[in-house]
mmCIF file of C-alpha atoms in Angstrom:
data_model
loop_
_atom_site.group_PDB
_atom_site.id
_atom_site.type_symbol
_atom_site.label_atom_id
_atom_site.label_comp_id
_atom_site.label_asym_id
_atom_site.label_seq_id
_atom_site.Cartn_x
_atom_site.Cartn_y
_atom_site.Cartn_z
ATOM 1 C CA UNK A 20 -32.367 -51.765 70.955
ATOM 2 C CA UNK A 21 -35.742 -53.323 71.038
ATOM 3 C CA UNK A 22 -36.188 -51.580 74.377
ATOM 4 C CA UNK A 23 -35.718 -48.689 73.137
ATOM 5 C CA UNK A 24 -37.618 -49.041 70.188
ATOM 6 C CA UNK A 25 -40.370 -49.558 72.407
ATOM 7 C CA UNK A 26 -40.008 -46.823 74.871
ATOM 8 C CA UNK A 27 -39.147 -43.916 72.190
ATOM 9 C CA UNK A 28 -41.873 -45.221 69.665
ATOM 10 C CA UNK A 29 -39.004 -45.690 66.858
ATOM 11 C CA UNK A 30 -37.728 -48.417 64.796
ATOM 12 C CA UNK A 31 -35.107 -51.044 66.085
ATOM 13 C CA UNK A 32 -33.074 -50.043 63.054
ATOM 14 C CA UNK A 33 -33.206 -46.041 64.306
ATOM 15 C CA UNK A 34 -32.678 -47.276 68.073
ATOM 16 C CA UNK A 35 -29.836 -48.941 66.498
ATOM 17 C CA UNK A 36 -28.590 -46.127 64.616
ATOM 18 C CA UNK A 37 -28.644 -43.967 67.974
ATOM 19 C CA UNK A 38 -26.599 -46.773 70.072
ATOM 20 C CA UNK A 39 -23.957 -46.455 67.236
ATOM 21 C CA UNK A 40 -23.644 -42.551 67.704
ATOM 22 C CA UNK A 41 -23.558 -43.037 71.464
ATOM 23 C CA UNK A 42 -20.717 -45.563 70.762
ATOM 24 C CA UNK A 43 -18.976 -43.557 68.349
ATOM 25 C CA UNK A 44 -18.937 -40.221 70.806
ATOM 26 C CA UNK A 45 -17.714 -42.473 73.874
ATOM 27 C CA UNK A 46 -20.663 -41.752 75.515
ATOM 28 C CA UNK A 47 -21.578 -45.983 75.981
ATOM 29 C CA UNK A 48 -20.046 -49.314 75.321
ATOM 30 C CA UNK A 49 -21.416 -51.916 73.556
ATOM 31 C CA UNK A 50 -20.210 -55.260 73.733
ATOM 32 C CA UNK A 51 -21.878 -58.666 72.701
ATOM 33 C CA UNK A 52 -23.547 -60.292 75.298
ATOM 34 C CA UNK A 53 -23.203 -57.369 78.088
ATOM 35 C CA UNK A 54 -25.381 -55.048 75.925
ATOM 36 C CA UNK A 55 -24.747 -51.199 76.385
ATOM 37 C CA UNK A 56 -23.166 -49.691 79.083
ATOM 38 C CA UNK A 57 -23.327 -45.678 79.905
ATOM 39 C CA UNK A 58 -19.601 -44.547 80.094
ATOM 40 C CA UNK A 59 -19.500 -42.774 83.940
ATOM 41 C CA UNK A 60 -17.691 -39.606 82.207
ATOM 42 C CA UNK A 61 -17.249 -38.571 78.449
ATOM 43 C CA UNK A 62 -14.261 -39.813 76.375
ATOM 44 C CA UNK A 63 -11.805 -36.997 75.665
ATOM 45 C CA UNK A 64 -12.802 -35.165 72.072
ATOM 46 C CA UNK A 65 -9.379 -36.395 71.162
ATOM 47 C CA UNK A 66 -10.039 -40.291 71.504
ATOM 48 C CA UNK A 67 -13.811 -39.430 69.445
ATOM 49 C CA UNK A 68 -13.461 -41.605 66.177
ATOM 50 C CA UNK A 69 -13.769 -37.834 64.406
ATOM 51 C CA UNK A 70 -11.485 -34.480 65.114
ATOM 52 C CA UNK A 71 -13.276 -31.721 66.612
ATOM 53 C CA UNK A 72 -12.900 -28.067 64.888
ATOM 54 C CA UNK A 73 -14.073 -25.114 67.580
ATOM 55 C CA UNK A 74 -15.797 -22.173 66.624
ATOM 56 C CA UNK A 75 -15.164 -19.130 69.245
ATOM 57 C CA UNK A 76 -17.565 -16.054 69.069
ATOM 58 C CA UNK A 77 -18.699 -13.398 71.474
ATOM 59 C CA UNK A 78 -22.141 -13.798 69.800
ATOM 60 C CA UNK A 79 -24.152 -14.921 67.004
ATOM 61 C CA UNK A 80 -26.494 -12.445 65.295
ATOM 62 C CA UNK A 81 -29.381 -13.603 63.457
ATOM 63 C CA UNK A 82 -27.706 -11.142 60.715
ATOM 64 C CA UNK A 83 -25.000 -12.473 60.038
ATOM 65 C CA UNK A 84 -23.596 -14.961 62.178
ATOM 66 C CA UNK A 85 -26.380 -17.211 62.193
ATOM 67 C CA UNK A 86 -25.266 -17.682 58.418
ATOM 68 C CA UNK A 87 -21.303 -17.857 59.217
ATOM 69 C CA UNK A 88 -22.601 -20.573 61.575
ATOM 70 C CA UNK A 89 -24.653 -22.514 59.511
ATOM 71 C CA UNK A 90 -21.442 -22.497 57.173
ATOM 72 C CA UNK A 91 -18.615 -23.638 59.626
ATOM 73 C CA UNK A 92 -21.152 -26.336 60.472
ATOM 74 C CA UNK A 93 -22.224 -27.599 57.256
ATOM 75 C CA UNK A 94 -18.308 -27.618 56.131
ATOM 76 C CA UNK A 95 -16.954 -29.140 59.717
ATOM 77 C CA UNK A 96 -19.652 -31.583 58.808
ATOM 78 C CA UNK A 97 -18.757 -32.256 55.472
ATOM 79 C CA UNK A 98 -14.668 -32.911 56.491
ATOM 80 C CA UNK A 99 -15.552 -35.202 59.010
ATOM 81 C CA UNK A 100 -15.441 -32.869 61.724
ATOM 82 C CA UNK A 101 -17.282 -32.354 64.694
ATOM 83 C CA UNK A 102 -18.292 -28.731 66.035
ATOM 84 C CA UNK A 103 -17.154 -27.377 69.147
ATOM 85 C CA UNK A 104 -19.138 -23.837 69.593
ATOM 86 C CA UNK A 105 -17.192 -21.556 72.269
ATOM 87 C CA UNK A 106 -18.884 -17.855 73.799
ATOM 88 C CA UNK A 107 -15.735 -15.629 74.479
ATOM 89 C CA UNK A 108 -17.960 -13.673 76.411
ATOM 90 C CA UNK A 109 -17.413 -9.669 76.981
ATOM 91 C CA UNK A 110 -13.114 -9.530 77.848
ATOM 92 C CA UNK A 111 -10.673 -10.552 76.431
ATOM 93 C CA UNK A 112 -10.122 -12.442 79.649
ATOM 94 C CA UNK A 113 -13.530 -14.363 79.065
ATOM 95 C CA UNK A 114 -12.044 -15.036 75.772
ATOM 96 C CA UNK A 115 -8.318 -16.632 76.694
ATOM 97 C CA UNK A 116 -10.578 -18.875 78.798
ATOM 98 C CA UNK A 117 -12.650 -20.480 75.853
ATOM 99 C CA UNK A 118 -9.278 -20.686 74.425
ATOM 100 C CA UNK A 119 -7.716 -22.699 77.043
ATOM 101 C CA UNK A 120 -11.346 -24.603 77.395
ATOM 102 C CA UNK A 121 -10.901 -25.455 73.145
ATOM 103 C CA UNK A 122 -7.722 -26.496 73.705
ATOM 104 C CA UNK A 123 -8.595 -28.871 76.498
ATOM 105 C CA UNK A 124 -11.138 -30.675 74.843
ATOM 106 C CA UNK A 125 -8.527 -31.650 72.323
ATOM 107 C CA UNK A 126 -9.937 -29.404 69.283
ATOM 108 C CA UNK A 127 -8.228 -30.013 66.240
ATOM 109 C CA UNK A 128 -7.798 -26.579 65.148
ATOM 110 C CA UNK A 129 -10.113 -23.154 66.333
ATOM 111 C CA UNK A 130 -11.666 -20.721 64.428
ATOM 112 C CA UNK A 131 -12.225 -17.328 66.267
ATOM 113 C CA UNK A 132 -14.076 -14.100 66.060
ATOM 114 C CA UNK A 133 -11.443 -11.977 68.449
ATOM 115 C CA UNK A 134 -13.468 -9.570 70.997
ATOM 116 C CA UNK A 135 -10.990 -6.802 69.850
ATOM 117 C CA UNK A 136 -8.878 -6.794 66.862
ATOM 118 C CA UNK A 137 -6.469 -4.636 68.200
ATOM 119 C CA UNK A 138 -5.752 -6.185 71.200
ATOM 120 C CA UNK A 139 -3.095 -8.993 71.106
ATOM 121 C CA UNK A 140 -4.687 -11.282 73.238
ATOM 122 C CA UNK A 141 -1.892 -13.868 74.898
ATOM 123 C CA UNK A 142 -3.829 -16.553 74.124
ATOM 124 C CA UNK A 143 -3.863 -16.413 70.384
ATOM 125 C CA UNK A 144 0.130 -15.562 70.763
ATOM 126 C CA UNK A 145 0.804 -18.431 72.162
ATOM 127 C CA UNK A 146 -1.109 -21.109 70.073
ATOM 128 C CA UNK A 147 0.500 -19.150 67.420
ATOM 129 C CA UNK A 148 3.941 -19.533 68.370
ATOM 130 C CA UNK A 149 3.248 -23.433 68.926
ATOM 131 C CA UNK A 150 2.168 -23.302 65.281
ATOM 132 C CA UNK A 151 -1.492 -24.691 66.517
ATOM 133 C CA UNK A 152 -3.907 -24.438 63.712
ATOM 134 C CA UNK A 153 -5.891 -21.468 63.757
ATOM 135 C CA UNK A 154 -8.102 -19.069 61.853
ATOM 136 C CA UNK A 155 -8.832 -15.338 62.861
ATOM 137 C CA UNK A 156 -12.259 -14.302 61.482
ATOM 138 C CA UNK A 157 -12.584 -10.807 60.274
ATOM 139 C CA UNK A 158 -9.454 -9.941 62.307
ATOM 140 C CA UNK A 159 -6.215 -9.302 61.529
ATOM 141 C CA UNK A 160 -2.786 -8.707 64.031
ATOM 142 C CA UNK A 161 -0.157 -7.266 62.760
ATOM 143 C CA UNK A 162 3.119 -9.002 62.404
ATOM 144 C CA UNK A 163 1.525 -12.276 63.720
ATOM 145 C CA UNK A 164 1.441 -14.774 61.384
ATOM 146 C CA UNK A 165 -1.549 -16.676 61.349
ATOM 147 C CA UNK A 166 -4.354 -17.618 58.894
ATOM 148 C CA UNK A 167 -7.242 -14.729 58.734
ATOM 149 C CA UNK A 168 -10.373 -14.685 56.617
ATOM 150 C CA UNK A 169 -11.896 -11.324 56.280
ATOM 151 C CA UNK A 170 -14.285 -9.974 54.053
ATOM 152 C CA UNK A 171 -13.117 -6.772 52.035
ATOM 153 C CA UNK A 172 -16.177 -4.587 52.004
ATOM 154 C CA UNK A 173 -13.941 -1.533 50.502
ATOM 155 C CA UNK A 174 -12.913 -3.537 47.685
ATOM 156 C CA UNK A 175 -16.455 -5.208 46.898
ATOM 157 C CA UNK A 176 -17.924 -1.980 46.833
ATOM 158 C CA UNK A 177 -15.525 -1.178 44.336
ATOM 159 C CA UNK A 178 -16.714 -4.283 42.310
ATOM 160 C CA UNK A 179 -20.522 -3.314 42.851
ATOM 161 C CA UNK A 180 -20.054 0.273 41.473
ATOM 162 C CA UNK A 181 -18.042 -0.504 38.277
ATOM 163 C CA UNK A 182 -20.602 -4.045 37.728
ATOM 164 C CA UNK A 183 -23.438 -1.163 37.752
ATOM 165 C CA UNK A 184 -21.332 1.799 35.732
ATOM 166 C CA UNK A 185 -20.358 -1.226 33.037
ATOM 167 C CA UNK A 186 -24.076 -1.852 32.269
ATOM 168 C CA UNK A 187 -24.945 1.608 32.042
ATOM 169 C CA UNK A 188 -26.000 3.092 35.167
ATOM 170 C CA UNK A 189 -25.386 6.102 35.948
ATOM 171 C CA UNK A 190 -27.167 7.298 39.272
ATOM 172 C CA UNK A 191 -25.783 5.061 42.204
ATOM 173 C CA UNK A 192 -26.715 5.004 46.081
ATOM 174 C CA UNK A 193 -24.613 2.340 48.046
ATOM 175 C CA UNK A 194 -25.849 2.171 51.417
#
């Protein structure tokens, strides 16, 4: 610690700190006496002292996404949770393989932002049928049960128009 203190221009107590989240990510041991030794390869996500939620998206728009991002974060965060972030690329193919990549890192449960919503991608089918927890975003498959969230634009128009007609207005543009 005091090494590092010294090398990094920090406290001990910070230098510390960061040998603790090394530890707790299995990314070094620390053991009286020995002091801190690298691990030669990560620890599986599923031995890390938290679970680890992944996140799977084709991209993240500074629009938008950036926002749903900052969200799944600050709530994976907030459970306990660490954040796995997956790029399902352009196919559906690149998409089944940050699946299977999720999956193999021992993720907890995956959230996912499907290429195509109208493509039944075999993936998704089968974590379904194995009951593994996940959450389409904006998506929904017919006659597959699993969890969406979707935003209903149709209906919170709806809700805009008659909030604006109730206090009084009468000339509307929704764009």
């Amino acid at each position: 610690e005091a090494d590092l203190a010294r090398q990094y221009e920090v406290s001990r107590v910070t230098a510390g700190a960061a040998l603790r989240e090394l530890a707790n990510a299995g990314l070094v041991t620390r053991a009286r006496r020995r002091g801190t030794i690298v691990q030669s390869s990560p620890q599986p996500a599923s031995m890390l002292a938290q679970p680890l939620l992944a996140w799977i998206v084709a991209h993240i728009d500074p629009s938008i996404g950036l926002g749903i991002l900052q969200g799944i974060h600050r709530a994976s965060y907030e459970a306990g949770c660490g954040l796995l972030l997956g790029n399902s690329g352009k196919s559906v193919d690149d998409e089944a393989r940050a699946i299977r990549a999720a999956v193999a890192a021992g993720v907890a449960g995956i959230m996912i932002y499907l290429q195509d919503g109208e493509v039944y991608n075999a993936e998704i089918l089968r974590l379904v049928a194995r009951k593994y927890p996940i959450v389409l975003v904006d998506r929904y498959l017919r006659g597959v049960p699993c969890a969406v969230v979707a935003s209903d634009n149709p209906g919170g128009a709806r809700m805009l128009v008659r909030e604006l007609l109730d206090s009084g207005h009468r000339h509307i543009c929704v764009l």
